[in-house]
Coordinates of C-alpha atoms in Angstrom, one line a residue:
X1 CA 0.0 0.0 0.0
X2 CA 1.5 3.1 -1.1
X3 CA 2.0 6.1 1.0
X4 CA -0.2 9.2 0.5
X5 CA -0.8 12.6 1.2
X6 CA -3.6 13.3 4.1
X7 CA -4.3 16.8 3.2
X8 CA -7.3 16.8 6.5
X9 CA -6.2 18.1 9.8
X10 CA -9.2 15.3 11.6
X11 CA -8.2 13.6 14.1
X12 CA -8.7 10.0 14.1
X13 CA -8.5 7.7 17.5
X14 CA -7.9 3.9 18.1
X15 CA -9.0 1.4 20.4
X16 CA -7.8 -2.3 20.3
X17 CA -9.7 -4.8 22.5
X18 CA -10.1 -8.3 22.9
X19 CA -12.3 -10.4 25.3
X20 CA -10.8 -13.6 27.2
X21 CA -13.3 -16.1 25.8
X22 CA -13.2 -14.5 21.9
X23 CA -10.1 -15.2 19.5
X24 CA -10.2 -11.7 18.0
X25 CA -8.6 -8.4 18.5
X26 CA -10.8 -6.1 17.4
X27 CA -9.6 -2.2 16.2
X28 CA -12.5 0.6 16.5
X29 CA -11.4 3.6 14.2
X30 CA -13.2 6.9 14.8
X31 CA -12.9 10.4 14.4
X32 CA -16.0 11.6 15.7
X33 CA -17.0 13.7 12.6
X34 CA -16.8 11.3 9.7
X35 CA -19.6 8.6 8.5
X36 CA -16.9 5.9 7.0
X37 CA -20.1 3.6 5.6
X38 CA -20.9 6.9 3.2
X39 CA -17.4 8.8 2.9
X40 CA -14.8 6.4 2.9
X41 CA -15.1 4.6 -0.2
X42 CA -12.4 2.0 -1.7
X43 CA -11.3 1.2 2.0
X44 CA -8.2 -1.4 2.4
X45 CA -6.7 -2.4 5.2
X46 CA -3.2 -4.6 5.0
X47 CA -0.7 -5.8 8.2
X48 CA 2.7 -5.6 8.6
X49 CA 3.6 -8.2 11.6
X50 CA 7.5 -7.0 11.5
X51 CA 6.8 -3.6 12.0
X52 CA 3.7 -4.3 13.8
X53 CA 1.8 -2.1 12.0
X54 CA -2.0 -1.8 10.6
X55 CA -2.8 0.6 7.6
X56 CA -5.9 1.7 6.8
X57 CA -6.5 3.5 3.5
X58 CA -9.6 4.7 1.8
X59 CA -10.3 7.8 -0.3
X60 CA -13.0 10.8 -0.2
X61 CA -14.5 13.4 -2.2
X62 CA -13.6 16.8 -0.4
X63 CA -14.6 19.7 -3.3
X64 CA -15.1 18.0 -6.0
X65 CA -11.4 16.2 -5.8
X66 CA -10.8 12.6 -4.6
X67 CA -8.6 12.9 -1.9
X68 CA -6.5 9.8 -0.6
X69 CA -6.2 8.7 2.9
X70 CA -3.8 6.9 4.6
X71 CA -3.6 5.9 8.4
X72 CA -0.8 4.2 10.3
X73 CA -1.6 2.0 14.0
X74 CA 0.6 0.3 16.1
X75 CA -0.5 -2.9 16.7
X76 CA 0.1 -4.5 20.1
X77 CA 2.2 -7.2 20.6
X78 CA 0.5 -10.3 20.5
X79 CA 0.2 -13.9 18.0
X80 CA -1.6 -13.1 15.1
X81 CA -3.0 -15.9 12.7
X82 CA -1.2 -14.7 9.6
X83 CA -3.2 -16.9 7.4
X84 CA -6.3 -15.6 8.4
X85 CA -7.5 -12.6 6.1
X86 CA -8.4 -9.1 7.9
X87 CA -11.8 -8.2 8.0
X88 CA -13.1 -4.6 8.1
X89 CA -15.8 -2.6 7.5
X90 CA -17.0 0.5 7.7
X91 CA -19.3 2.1 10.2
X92 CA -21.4 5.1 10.7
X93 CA -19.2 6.7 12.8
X94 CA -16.2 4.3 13.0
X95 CA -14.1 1.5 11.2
X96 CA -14.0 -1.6 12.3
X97 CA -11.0 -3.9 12.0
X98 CA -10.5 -8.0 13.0
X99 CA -7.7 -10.0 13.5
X100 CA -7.5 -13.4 14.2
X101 CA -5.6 -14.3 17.4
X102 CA -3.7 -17.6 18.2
X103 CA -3.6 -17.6 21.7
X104 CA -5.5 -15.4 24.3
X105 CA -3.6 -12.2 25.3
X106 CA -3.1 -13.9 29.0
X107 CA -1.7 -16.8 27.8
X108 CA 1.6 -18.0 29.4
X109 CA 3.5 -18.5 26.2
X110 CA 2.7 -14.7 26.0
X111 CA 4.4 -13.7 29.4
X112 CA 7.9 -12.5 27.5
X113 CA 6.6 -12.2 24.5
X114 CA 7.7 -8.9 24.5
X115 CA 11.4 -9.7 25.8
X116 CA 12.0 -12.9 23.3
X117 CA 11.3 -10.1 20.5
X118 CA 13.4 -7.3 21.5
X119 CA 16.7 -9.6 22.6
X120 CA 18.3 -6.3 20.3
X121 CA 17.4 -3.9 23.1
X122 CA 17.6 -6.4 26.3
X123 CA 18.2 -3.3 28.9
X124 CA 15.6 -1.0 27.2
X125 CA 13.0 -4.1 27.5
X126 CA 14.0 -5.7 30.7
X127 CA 13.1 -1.9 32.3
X128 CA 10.0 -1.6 30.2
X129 CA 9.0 -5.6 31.3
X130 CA 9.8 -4.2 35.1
X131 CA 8.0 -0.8 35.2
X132 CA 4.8 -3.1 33.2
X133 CA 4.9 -5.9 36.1
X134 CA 5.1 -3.5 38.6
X135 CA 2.1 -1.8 37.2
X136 CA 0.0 -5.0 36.3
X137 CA 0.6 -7.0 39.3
X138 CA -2.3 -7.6 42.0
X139 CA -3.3 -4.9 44.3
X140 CA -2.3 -7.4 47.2
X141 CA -2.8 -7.0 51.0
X142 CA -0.5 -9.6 52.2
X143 CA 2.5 -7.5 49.4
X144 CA 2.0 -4.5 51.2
X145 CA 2.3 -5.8 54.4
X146 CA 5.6 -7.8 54.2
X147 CA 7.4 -4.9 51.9
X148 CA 6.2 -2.4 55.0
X149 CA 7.5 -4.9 57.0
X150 CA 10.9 -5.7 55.7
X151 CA 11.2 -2.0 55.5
X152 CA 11.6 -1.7 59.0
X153 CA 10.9 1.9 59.4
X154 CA 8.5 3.8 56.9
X155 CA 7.4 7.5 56.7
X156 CA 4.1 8.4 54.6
X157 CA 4.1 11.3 52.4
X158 CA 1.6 13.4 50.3
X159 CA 1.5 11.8 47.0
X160 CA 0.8 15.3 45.1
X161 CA 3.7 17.2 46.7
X162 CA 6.0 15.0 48.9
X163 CA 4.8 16.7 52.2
X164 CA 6.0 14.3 55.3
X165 CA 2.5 13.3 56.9
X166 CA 4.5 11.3 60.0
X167 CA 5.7 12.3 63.0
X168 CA 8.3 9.5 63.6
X169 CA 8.9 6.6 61.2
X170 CA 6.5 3.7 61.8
X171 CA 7.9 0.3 62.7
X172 CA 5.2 -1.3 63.9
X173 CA 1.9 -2.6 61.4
X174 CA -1.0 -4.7 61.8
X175 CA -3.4 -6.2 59.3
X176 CA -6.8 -5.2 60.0
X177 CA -8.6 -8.1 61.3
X178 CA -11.6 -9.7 59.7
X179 CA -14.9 -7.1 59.7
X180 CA -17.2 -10.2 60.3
X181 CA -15.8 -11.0 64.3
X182 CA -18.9 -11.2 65.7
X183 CA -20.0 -13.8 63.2
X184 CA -16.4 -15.8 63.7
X185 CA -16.7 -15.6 67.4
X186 CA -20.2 -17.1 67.7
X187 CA -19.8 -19.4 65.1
X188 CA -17.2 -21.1 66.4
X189 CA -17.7 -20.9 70.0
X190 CA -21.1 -20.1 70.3
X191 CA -22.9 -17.5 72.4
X192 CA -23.7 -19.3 74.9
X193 CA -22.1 -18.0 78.8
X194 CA -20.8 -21.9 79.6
X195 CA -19.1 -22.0 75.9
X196 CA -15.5 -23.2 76.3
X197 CA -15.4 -20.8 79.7
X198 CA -16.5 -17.9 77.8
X199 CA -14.2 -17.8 75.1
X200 CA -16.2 -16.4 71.7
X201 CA -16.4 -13.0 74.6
X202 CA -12.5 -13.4 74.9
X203 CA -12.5 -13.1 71.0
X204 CA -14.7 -10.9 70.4
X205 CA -12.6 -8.5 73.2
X206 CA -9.6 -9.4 71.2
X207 CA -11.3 -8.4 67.8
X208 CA -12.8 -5.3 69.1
X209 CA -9.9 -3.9 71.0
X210 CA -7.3 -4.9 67.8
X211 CA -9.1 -2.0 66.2
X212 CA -7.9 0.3 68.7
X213 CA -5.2 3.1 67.5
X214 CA -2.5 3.2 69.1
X215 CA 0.4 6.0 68.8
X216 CA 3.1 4.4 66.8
X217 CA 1.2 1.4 65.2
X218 CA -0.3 1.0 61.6
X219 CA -3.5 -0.8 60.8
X220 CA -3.4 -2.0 56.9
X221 CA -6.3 -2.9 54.9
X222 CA -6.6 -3.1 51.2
X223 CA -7.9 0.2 50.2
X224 CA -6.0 2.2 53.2
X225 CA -3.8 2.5 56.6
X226 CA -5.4 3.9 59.6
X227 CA -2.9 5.5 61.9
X228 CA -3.1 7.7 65.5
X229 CA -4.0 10.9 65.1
X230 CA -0.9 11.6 67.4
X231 CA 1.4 10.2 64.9
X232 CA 0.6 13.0 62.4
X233 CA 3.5 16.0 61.7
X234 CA 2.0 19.4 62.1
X235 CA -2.1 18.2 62.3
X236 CA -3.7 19.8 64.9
X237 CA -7.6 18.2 65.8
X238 CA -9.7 21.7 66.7
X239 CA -11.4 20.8 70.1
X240 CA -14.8 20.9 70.4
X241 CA -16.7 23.2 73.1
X242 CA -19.3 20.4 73.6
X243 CA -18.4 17.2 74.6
X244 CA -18.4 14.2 72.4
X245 CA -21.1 11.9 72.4
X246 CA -20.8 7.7 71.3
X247 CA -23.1 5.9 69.7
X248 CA -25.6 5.2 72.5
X249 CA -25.9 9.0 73.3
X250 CA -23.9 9.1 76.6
X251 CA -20.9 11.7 76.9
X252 CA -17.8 10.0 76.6
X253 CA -15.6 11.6 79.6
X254 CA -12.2 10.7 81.3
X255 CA -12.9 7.1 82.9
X256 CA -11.1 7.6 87.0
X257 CA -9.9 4.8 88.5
X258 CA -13.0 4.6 91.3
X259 CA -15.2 4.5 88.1
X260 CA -13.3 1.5 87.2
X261 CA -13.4 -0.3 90.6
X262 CA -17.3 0.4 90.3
X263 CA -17.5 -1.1 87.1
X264 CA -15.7 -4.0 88.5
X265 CA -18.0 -3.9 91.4
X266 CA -20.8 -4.7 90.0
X267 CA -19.5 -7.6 87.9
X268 CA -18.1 -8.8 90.6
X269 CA -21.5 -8.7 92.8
X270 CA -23.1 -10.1 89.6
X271 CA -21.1 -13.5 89.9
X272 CA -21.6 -14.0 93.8
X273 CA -25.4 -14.3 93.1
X274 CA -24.8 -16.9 91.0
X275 CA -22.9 -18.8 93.6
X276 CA -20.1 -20.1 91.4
X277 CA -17.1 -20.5 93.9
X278 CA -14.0 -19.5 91.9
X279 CA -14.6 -20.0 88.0
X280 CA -15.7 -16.6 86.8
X281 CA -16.9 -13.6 86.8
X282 CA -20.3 -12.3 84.7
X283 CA -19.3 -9.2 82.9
X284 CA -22.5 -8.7 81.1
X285 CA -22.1 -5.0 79.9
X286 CA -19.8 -5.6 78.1
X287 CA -21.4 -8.7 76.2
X288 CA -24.3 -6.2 75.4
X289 CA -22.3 -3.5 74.6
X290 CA -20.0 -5.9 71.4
X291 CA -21.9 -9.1 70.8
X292 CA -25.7 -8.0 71.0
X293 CA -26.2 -11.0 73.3
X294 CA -28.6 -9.5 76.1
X295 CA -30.1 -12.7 76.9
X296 CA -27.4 -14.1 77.6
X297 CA -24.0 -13.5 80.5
X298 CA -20.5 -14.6 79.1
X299 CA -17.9 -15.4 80.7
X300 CA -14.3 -14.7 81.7
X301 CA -12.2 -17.4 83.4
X302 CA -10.5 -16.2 86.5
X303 CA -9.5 -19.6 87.4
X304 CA -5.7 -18.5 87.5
X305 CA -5.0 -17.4 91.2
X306 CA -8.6 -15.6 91.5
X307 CA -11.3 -16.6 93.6
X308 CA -14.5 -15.7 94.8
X309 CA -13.5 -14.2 97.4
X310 CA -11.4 -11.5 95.1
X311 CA -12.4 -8.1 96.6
X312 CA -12.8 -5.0 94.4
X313 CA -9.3 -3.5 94.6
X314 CA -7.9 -6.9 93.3
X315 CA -10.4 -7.3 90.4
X316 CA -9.8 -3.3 89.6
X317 CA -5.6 -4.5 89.0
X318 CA -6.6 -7.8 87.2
X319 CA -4.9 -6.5 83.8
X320 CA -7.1 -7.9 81.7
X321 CA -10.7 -7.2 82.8
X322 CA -9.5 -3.6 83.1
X323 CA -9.0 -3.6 80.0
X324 CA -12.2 -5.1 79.5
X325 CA -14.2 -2.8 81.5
X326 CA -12.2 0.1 79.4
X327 CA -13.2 -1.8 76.5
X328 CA -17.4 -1.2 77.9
X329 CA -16.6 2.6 78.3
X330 CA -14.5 3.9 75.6
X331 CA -15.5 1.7 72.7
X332 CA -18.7 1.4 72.4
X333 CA -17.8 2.4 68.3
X334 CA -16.8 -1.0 67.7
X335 CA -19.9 -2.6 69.3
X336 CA -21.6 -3.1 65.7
X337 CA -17.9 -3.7 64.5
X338 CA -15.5 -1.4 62.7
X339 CA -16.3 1.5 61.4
X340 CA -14.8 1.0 57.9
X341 CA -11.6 2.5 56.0
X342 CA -13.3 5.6 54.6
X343 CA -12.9 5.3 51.0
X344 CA -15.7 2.2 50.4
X345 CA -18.3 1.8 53.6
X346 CA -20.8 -0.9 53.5
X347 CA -23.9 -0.8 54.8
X348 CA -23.0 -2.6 57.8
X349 CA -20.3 0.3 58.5
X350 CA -23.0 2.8 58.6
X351 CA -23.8 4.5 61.6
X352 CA -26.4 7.6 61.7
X353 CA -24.0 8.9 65.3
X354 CA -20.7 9.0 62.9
X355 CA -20.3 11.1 59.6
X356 CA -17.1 10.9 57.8
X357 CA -14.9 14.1 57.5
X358 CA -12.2 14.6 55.0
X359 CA -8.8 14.7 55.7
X360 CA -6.5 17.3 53.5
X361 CA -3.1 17.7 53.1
X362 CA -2.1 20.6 54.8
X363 CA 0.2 22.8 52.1
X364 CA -1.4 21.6 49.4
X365 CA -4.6 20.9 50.2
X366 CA -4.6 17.8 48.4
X367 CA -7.2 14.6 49.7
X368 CA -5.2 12.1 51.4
X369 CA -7.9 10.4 53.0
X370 CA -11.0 10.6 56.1
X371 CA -11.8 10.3 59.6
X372 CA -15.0 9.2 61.3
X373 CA -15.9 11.5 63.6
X374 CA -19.2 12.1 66.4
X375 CA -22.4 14.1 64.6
X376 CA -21.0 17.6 65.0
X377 CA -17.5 16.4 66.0
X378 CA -14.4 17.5 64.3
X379 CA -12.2 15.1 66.6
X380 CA -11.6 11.3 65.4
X381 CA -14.3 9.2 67.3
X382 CA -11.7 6.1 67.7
X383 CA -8.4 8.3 67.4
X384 CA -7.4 7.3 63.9
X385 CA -6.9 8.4 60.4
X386 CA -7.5 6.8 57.3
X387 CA -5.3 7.5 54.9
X388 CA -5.9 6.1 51.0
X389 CA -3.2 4.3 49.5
X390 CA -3.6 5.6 46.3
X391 CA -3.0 9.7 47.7
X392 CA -0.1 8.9 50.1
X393 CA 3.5 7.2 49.1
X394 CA 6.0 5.7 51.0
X395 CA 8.6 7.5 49.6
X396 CA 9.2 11.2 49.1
X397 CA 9.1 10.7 45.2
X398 CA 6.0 9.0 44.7
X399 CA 6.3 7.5 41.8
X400 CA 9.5 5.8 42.1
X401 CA 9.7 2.2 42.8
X402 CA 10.4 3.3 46.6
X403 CA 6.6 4.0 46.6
X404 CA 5.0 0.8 48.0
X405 CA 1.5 1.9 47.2
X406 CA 2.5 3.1 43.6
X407 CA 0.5 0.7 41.9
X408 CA -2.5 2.1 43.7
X409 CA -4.9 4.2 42.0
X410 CA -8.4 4.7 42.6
X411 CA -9.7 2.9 39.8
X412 CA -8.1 0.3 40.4
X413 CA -9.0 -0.2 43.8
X414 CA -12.4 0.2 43.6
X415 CA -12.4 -2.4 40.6
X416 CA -10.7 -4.7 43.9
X417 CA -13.7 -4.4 45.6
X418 CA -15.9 -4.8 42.7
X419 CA -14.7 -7.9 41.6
X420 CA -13.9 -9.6 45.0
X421 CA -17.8 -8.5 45.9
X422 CA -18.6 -9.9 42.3
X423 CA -17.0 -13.6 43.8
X424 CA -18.3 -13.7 47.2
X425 CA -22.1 -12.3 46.6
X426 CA -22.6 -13.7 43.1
X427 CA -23.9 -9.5 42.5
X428 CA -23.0 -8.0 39.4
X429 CA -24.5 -4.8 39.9
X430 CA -23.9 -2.3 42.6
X431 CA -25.0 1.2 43.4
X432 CA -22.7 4.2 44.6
X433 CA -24.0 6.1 46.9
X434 CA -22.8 9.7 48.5
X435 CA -21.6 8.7 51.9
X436 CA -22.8 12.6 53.3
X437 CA -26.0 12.4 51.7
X438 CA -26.4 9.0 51.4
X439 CA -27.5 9.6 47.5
X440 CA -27.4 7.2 45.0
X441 CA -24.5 8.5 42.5
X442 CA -23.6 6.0 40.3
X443 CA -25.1 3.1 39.1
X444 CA -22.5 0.1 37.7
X445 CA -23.1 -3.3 36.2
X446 CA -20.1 -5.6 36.1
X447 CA -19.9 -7.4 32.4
X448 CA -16.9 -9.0 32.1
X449 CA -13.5 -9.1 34.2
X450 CA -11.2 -10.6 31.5
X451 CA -11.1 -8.0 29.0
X452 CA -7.7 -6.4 27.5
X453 CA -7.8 -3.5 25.4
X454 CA -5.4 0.4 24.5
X455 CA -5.9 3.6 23.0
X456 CA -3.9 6.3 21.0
X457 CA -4.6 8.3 18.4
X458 CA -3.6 7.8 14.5
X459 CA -0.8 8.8 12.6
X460 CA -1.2 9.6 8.9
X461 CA 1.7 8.7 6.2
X462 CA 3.2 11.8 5.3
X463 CA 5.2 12.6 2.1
X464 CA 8.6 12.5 2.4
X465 CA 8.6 11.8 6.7
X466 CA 7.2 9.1 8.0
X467 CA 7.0 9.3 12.5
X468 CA 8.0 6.5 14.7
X469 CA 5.3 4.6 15.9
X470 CA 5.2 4.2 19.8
X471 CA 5.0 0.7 21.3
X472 CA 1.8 -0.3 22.8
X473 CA 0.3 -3.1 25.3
X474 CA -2.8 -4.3 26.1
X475 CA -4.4 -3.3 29.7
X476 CA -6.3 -5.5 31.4
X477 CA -9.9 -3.8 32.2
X478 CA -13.3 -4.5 33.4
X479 CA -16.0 -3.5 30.9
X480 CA -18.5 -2.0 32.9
X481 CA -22.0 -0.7 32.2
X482 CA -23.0 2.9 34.4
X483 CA -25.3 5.8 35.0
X484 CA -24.8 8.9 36.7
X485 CA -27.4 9.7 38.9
X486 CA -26.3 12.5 40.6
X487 CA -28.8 14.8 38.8
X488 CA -31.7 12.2 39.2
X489 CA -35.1 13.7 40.1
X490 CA -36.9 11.7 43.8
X491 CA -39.5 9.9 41.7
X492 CA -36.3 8.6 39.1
X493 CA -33.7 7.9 42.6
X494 CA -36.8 5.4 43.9
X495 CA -36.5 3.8 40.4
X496 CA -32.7 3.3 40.7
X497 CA -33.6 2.0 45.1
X498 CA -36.3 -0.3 43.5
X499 CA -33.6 -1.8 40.6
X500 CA -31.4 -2.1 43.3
X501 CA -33.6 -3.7 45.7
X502 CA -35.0 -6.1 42.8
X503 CA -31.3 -7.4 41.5
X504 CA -30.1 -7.2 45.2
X505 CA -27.6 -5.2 44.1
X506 CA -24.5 -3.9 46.2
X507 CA -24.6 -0.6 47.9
X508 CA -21.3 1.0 49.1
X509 CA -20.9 4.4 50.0
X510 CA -17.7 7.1 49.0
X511 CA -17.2 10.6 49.5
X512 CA -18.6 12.8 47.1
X513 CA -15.1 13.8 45.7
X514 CA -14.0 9.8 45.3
X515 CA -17.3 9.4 43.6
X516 CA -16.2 12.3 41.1
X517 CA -12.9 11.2 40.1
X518 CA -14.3 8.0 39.9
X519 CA -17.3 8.9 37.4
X520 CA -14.6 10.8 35.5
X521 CA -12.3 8.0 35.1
X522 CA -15.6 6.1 33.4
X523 CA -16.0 9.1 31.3
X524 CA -12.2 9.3 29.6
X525 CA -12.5 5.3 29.1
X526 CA -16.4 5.5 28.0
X527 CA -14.3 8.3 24.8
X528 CA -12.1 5.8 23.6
X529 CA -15.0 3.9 21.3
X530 CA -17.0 5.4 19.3
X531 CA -20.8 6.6 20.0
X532 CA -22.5 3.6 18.4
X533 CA -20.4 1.5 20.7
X534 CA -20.9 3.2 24.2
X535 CA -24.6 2.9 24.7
X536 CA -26.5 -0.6 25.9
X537 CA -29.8 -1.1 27.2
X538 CA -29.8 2.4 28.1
X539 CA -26.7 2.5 30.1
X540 CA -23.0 3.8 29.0
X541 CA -20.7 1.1 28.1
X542 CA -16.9 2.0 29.6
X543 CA -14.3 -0.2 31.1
X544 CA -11.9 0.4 34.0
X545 CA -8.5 -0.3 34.6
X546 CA -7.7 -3.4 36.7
X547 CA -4.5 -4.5 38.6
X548 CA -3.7 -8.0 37.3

């Protein structure tokens, strides 16, 4: 095909994509202003697998003249059947290209694909196949935690300008334990009071009070790190005029020791009516107040040096039901379990006594994460911050490969959610709700999570100079289907409760910034195909960038 002169100054895009379970890499050419099926006439499309390169040629009338038109597209590296003949056609408002795949873009055999090609250029592709693992690899929990780990000492930064958010270095970090321990603690042990001396309450202490923030320590979990307010550089928490109130609507004050021993006290008195000589003591405040077992007493054995006969002052210094009774008093939060990270809260997280307030970065005013906090509170309501992976680094730079939550971005941590909620609920469909207003914002419909596909624009064959052609690779996405709803009316946000409600769709909720840069990201991805290709049973087709 011969080279011509493209004497338009349009624009024209590309989008490759292929789907795990089709054979076919399929090219959508667009420019947004031409009607190929009635304009481009005499349209040919050859391959050249050496330079992997697609041209597309075809020829209009533009004032009474025939004009020629040639287009030039990188074609990503993958196996292409070279005995199977291209097919195209053209489109309304786009060409549409096909090429016949020998093995699925995730195939093994494909895995250095890239490197067995380019043995010419081994430094130049051993960087590239670094910086592209390093980038496609799994958004992973347990990763994080062990590179924190061997790290030994880690400071946090602002990932927009490199501002030190830490006080002192961290050294010590904790994954968040499981959200369902009431569940685990009953299921296994039971509720009842004589259930292996009272150890699902043991548990469920243990669960509860592993939330707790505590200066120095870091709480992972897949979305965030929660960290003491105390260990913050420069932060200062304005303090309210009017005390703080918990969940059940008492003031939360200093707890004195004689307040303790009377807690005590009356456990204490609670156990002698029950005549049990020196096995335990009833503490049933504090079952009420985690495990939502009224009817029932649980128990904590004593049975190590501790008798009946243990007076007030000695149960007040017993170490761990202090704890316990401190536990009843000063975290009540936890007694429907945690509170959630801050960037995705379920329904279970919600609590109308706790609104989420953002935390900024304080020279730049950048988002770098949230804080629950009492109904006209400013202070944290269990002493911690949330900060999101994907707006801190671990490294002053945060783009380097010192930043252990470089590979974090919100897409593709939402999309972590989405799809493990897409395994363990069987639910496909999920609704994004404003975690202030509690608003539906976004409605989302999973299609597939095996889809590959890139974007770029065109280059056209000039006379005489011909431009390099940039390498390109296939992303793995999710192809989504999703409707704003932010400007719905009441009558159309009951529809979108009632779909929900019918498909038992998901409901999460995000601050209403998240839930912006979120709908954006579905907007740029929702412009790489053309029109006819972005609409489907009333919804906007897009796709979103996944980890791995």
């Amino acid at each position: 095909m011969e080279s011509s002169v493209n004497r338009s100054p349009r624009k024209w895009c590309f989008t490759w994509e292929t789907l795990s379970h089709l054979p076919t890499l399929r090219l959508y050419l667009f420019d947004g202003e031409t009607n190929p099926s009635s304009q481009c006439g005499n349209l040919k499309c050859s391959l050249n697998l050496e330079q992997s390169l697609l041209l597309v040629a075809w020829n209009e009338e533009i004032d009474d003249e025939r004009v020629d038109f040639v287009l030039r597209i990188p074609v990503p590296r993958i196996l292409v059947d070279p005995g199977s003949p291209l097919e195209f056609k053209a489109r309304e408002d786009h060409i549409e290209v096909k090429l016949v795949m020998i093995l699925p873009v995730d195939h093994p055999l494909l895995s250095n694909f890239d490197s067995v090609l380019n043995l010419g250029n081994r430094d130049c592709c051993q960087g590239r196949e670094r910086s592209d693992s390093a980038r496609l690899s799994p958004l992973s929990l347990d990763s994080d935690f062990k590179r924190l780990t061997l790290d030994g000492s880690v400071h946090f930064y602002c990932k927009s300008c490199s501002e030190r958010l830490t006080n002192e270095p961290l050294r010590n970090f904790v994954e968040m334990p499981s959200a369902n321990w009431r569940e685990v603690a009953d299921n296994w042990f039971g509720s009842c009071c004589c259930s292996f001396g009272g150890i699902s309450e043991k548990l469920v202490y243990a669960y509860a009070n592993s939330y707790t923030c505590i200066k120095g320590t870091c709480l992972l979990d897949n979305a965030s790190i929660t960290i003491c307010k105390d260990d913050l550089l420069g932060f200062v928490f304005p303090v309210d005029d009017e005390k703080e109130l918990d969940l059940v609507g008492e003031t939360v004050t200093d707890v004195s020791y004689e307040e303790e021993n009377h807690q005590a006290n009356k456990a204490t008195e609670a156990t002698a009516e029950h005549g049990n000589s020196n096995e335990s003591i009833s503490l049933s405040p504090v079952s009420h107040a985690n495990t939502h077992m009224d009817e029932h007493h649980c128990c904590i054995d004593l049975s190590q040096g501790t008798s009946m006969g243990t007076n007030c002052s000695a149960f007040s210094n017993n170490e761990h039901l202090r704890k316990i009774v401190d536990l009843e008093i000063d975290q009540k939060i936890f007694k429907k379990g945690p509170l959630g990270n801050g960037f995705m809260i379920n329904t279970y997280n919600l609590s109308n006594d706790i609104e989420w307030l953002k935390f900024v970065c304080s020279k730049c005013s950048a988002l770098l994460g949230a804080y629950p906090s009492f109904r006209k509170g400013s202070l944290p309501a269990d002493g911690g911050v949330r900060l999101f992976k994907h707006c801190i680094a671990t490294s002053a730079s945060g783009g380097s490969e010192g930043n252990i939550f470089r590979r974090h971005t919100l897409p593709r941590t939402f999309v972590d959610w989405l799809l493990e909620s897409a395994t363990d609920d069987l639910s496909f469909r999920t609704i994004v709700k404003d975690l202030g207003t509690k608003a539906p914002m976004l409605q989302i419909v999973l299609l597939t999570c095996k889809a590959w596909c890139c974007s770029g624009c065109c280059l056209d064959t000039k006379s005489g100079t011909e431009e390099s052609l940039p390498k390109i690779n296939l992303l793995p996405v999710v192809k989504v289907l999703y409707a704003d709803c932010s400007l719905l009316t009441e009558a159309e946000s009951r529809k979108i409760e009632k779909w929900a409600s019918k498909n038992q769709a998901n409901e999460v909720y995000m601050m209403a910034c998240q839930i912006k840069e979120l709908k954006r990201s579905l907007e740029l991805a929702q412009e790489t195909l053309p029109l006819s290709c972005s609409l489907l049973q009333g919804l906007l087709l897009s796709s979103l960038e996944r980890s791995h």
